[in-house]
PDB file of C-alpha atoms in Angstrom:
ATOM      1  CA  MET A 218       0.516   0.068  -0.256  1.00  0.00           C
ATOM      2  CA  ARG A 219       0.760   3.399  -1.318  1.00  0.00           C
ATOM      3  CA  VAL A 220       1.504   6.116   1.493  1.00  0.00           C
ATOM      4  CA  ASP A 221       1.397   9.962   1.057  1.00  0.00           C
ATOM      5  CA  GLN A 222       4.716  10.788   2.296  1.00  0.00           C
ATOM      6  CA  GLN A 223       3.516  14.549   2.048  1.00  0.00           C
ATOM      7  CA  LEU A 224       0.751  13.382   4.729  1.00  0.00           C
ATOM      8  CA  THR A 225       2.526  12.028   7.412  1.00  0.00           C
ATOM      9  CA  LEU A 226       5.890  14.220   6.855  1.00  0.00           C
ATOM     10  CA  ALA A 227       5.819  17.757   9.432  1.00  0.00           C
ATOM     11  CA  SER A 228       5.960  20.706   7.602  1.00  0.00           C
ATOM     12  CA  LYS A 229       9.696  22.117   8.378  1.00  0.00           C
ATOM     13  CA  GLN A 230      10.466  18.475   6.554  1.00  0.00           C
ATOM     14  CA  LEU A 231       7.835  19.246   3.181  1.00  0.00           C
ATOM     15  CA  GLY A 232       9.641  22.667   3.347  1.00  0.00           C
ATOM     16  CA  GLN A 233      13.739  21.044   3.115  1.00  0.00           C
ATOM     17  CA  SER A 234      11.938  18.859   1.111  1.00  0.00           C
ATOM     18  CA  ALA A 235      10.658  21.350  -1.757  1.00  0.00           C
ATOM     19  CA  GLU A 236      13.809  23.550  -1.274  1.00  0.00           C
ATOM     20  CA  ILE A 237      15.961  21.008  -2.265  1.00  0.00           C
ATOM     21  CA  ALA A 238      13.740  20.443  -5.322  1.00  0.00           C
ATOM     22  CA  GLN A 239      14.058  23.986  -6.307  1.00  0.00           C
ATOM     23  CA  CYS A 240      17.926  24.116  -5.759  1.00  0.00           C
ATOM     24  CA  LEU A 241      18.061  21.362  -7.896  1.00  0.00           C
ATOM     25  CA  VAL A 242      15.772  22.610 -10.387  1.00  0.00           C
ATOM     26  CA  SER A 243      18.925  26.003  -9.820  1.00  0.00           C
ATOM     27  CA  LEU A 244      21.229  24.060 -11.422  1.00  0.00           C
ATOM     28  CA  ARG A 245      19.740  22.381 -14.314  1.00  0.00           C
ATOM     29  CA  LEU A 246      18.635  25.781 -15.857  1.00  0.00           C
ATOM     30  CA  ALA A 247      21.743  27.368 -14.943  1.00  0.00           C
ATOM     31  CA  ARG A 248      24.160  24.249 -16.438  1.00  0.00           C
ATOM     32  CA  ARG A 249      21.627  24.369 -19.658  1.00  0.00           C
ATOM     33  CA  VAL A 250      20.112  20.942 -18.759  1.00  0.00           C
ATOM     34  CA  ARG A 251      16.404  19.317 -19.858  1.00  0.00           C
ATOM     35  CA  GLN A 252      14.581  17.631 -17.827  1.00  0.00           C
ATOM     36  CA  SER A 253      14.416  15.111 -20.064  1.00  0.00           C
ATOM     37  CA  GLU A 254      18.036  14.679 -20.619  1.00  0.00           C
ATOM     38  CA  ALA A 255      18.913  14.700 -16.729  1.00  0.00           C
ATOM     39  CA  ALA A 256      15.927  11.745 -16.404  1.00  0.00           C
ATOM     40  CA  VAL A 257      17.843   9.689 -18.949  1.00  0.00           C
ATOM     41  CA  ARG A 258      21.525  10.466 -17.712  1.00  0.00           C
ATOM     42  CA  ALA A 259      20.407   9.197 -14.742  1.00  0.00           C
ATOM     43  CA  GLY A 260      18.368   5.961 -15.328  1.00  0.00           C
ATOM     44  CA  LEU A 261      14.998   7.357 -14.556  1.00  0.00           C
ATOM     45  CA  SER A 262      12.017   7.917 -15.983  1.00  0.00           C
ATOM     46  CA  ARG A 263      10.546  11.471 -16.967  1.00  0.00           C
ATOM     47  CA  ALA A 264       7.793  11.206 -14.499  1.00  0.00           C
ATOM     48  CA  THR A 265      10.518  11.065 -11.213  1.00  0.00           C
ATOM     49  CA  ALA A 266      12.708  13.480 -12.505  1.00  0.00           C
ATOM     50  CA  GLN A 267       9.427  15.705 -12.506  1.00  0.00           C
ATOM     51  CA  ARG A 268       8.049  14.228  -9.103  1.00  0.00           C
ATOM     52  CA  ILE A 269      11.927  15.424  -7.527  1.00  0.00           C
ATOM     53  CA  GLU A 270      11.195  18.998  -8.487  1.00  0.00           C
ATOM     54  CA  LYS A 271       8.635  19.517  -7.421  1.00  0.00           C
ATOM     55  CA  GLY A 272       9.237  17.650  -3.931  1.00  0.00           C
ATOM     56  CA  ASP A 273       8.044  14.650  -3.643  1.00  0.00           C
ATOM     57  CA  PRO A 274       9.446  14.118  -0.103  1.00  0.00           C
ATOM     58  CA  GLY A 275       8.605   9.771  -1.103  1.00  0.00           C
ATOM     59  CA  VAL A 276      11.718   9.577  -4.147  1.00  0.00           C
ATOM     60  CA  ALA A 277      14.138   7.334  -2.698  1.00  0.00           C
ATOM     61  CA  VAL A 278      17.508   9.332  -2.077  1.00  0.00           C
ATOM     62  CA  GLY A 279      19.277   7.321  -4.541  1.00  0.00           C
ATOM     63  CA  ALA A 280      17.056   8.590  -7.163  1.00  0.00           C
ATOM     64  CA  LEU A 281      17.422  12.128  -5.679  1.00  0.00           C
ATOM     65  CA  LEU A 282      21.031  11.093  -5.765  1.00  0.00           C
ATOM     66  CA  ARG A 283      21.452  10.387  -9.642  1.00  0.00           C
ATOM     67  CA  TYR A 284      19.427  13.063 -10.319  1.00  0.00           C
ATOM     68  CA  LEU A 285      22.180  15.346  -9.490  1.00  0.00           C
ATOM     69  CA  ASP A 286      25.300  13.400 -10.452  1.00  0.00           C
ATOM     70  CA  ALA A 287      23.430  13.515 -14.026  1.00  0.00           C
ATOM     71  CA  ILE A 288      23.557  17.668 -13.641  1.00  0.00           C
ATOM     72  CA  ALA A 289      26.124  17.939 -12.281  1.00  0.00           C
ATOM     73  CA  PRO A 290      28.669  15.195 -12.238  1.00  0.00           C
ATOM     74  CA  GLY A 291      30.865  15.119  -8.911  1.00  0.00           C
ATOM     75  CA  MET A 292      28.848  17.293  -6.920  1.00  0.00           C
ATOM     76  CA  ASN A 293      26.724  16.468  -3.495  1.00  0.00           C
ATOM     77  CA  LEU A 294      23.588  17.352  -1.646  1.00  0.00           C
ATOM     78  CA  PHE A 295      25.751  19.846   0.882  1.00  0.00           C
ATOM     79  CA  GLN A 296      27.499  21.192  -1.910  1.00  0.00           C
ATOM     80  CA  LEU A 297      23.692  21.665  -3.318  1.00  0.00           C
ATOM     81  CA  LEU A 298      22.521  23.401  -1.109  1.00  0.00           C
ATOM     82  CA  SER A 299      25.737  25.776  -0.602  1.00  0.00           C
ATOM     83  CA  GLY A 300      24.153  27.208  -4.254  1.00  0.00           C
ATOM     84  CA  ASP A 301      27.855  28.487  -4.415  1.00  0.00           C
ATOM     85  CA  ASP A 302      28.326  26.547  -7.476  1.00  0.00           C
ATOM     86  CA  PRO A 303      29.526  28.948 -10.597  1.00  0.00           C
ATOM     87  CA  ALA A 304      26.678  27.955 -12.570  1.00  0.00           C
ATOM     88  CA  ILE A 305      23.735  29.264 -10.329  1.00  0.00           C
ATOM     89  CA  ILE A 306      25.834  32.499  -9.283  1.00  0.00           C
ATOM     90  CA  ALA A 307      25.649  33.580 -13.483  1.00  0.00           C
ATOM     91  CA  LEU A 308      22.037  32.624 -13.492  1.00  0.00           C
ATOM     92  CA  GLU A 309      21.260  34.932 -11.097  1.00  0.00           C
ATOM     93  CA  ARG A 310      23.078  38.050 -12.662  1.00  0.00           C
ATOM     94  CA  ARG A 311      22.039  37.235 -15.537  1.00  0.00           C
ATOM     95  CA  SER A 312      18.304  37.471 -14.050  1.00  0.00           C
ATOM     96  CA  ARG A 313      18.944  40.452 -12.201  1.00  0.00           C
ATOM     97  CA  PRO A 314      17.310  44.165 -13.186  1.00  0.00           C
ATOM     98  CA  GLN A 315      20.261  45.955 -14.189  1.00  0.00           C
ATOM     99  CA  ARG A 316      20.017  49.609 -13.710  1.00  0.00           C
ATOM    100  CA  VAL A 317      19.931  52.149 -17.054  1.00  0.00           C
ATOM    101  CA  ARG A 318      20.676  55.708 -16.949  1.00  0.00           C
ATOM    102  CA  ASP A 319      19.340  58.613 -18.738  1.00  0.00           C
ATOM    103  CA  LEU A 320      21.838  60.210 -21.452  1.00  0.00           C
ATOM    104  CA  SER A 321      23.787  63.324 -20.936  1.00  0.00           C
ATOM    105  CA  THR A 322      22.571  66.182 -22.502  1.00  0.00           C
ATOM    106  CA  ALA A 323      25.902  66.717 -24.830  1.00  0.00           C
ATOM    107  CA  GLU A 324      25.350  62.642 -25.271  1.00  0.00           C
ATOM    108  CA  MET A 325      22.492  63.001 -26.596  1.00  0.00           C
ATOM    109  CA  LYS A 326      23.579  65.714 -28.903  1.00  0.00           C
ATOM    110  CA  ALA A 327      26.709  63.333 -30.096  1.00  0.00           C
ATOM    111  CA  LEU A 328      24.069  60.817 -30.613  1.00  0.00           C
ATOM    112  CA  ASP A 329      21.370  63.325 -32.422  1.00  0.00           C
ATOM    113  CA  PHE A 330      21.618  62.815 -36.590  1.00  0.00           C
TER     114      PHE A 330
END
């Protein structure tokens, strides 16, 4: 009989599961790996990859670790949760809004045809 893990876990543990899932999604997007490609590399079905990325606490830890290794070979959970991967940092920089200043009068005149 299958037990719904979301009903048996405390909200704090569900939050931790969601945090791990969000870190995995960010890492996958930062490294530009498709979900289906990561699933194939890890030997998982795409449905299992979706469950991992949704934060389903019923997914086996081994499947989660294989999925992580498929996205970032050699990375462990501690490194994932620290968020210091160069790809994630670059993704955050790209997604940040940049401030644009108005042109000065001299610059406007230089651009005027």
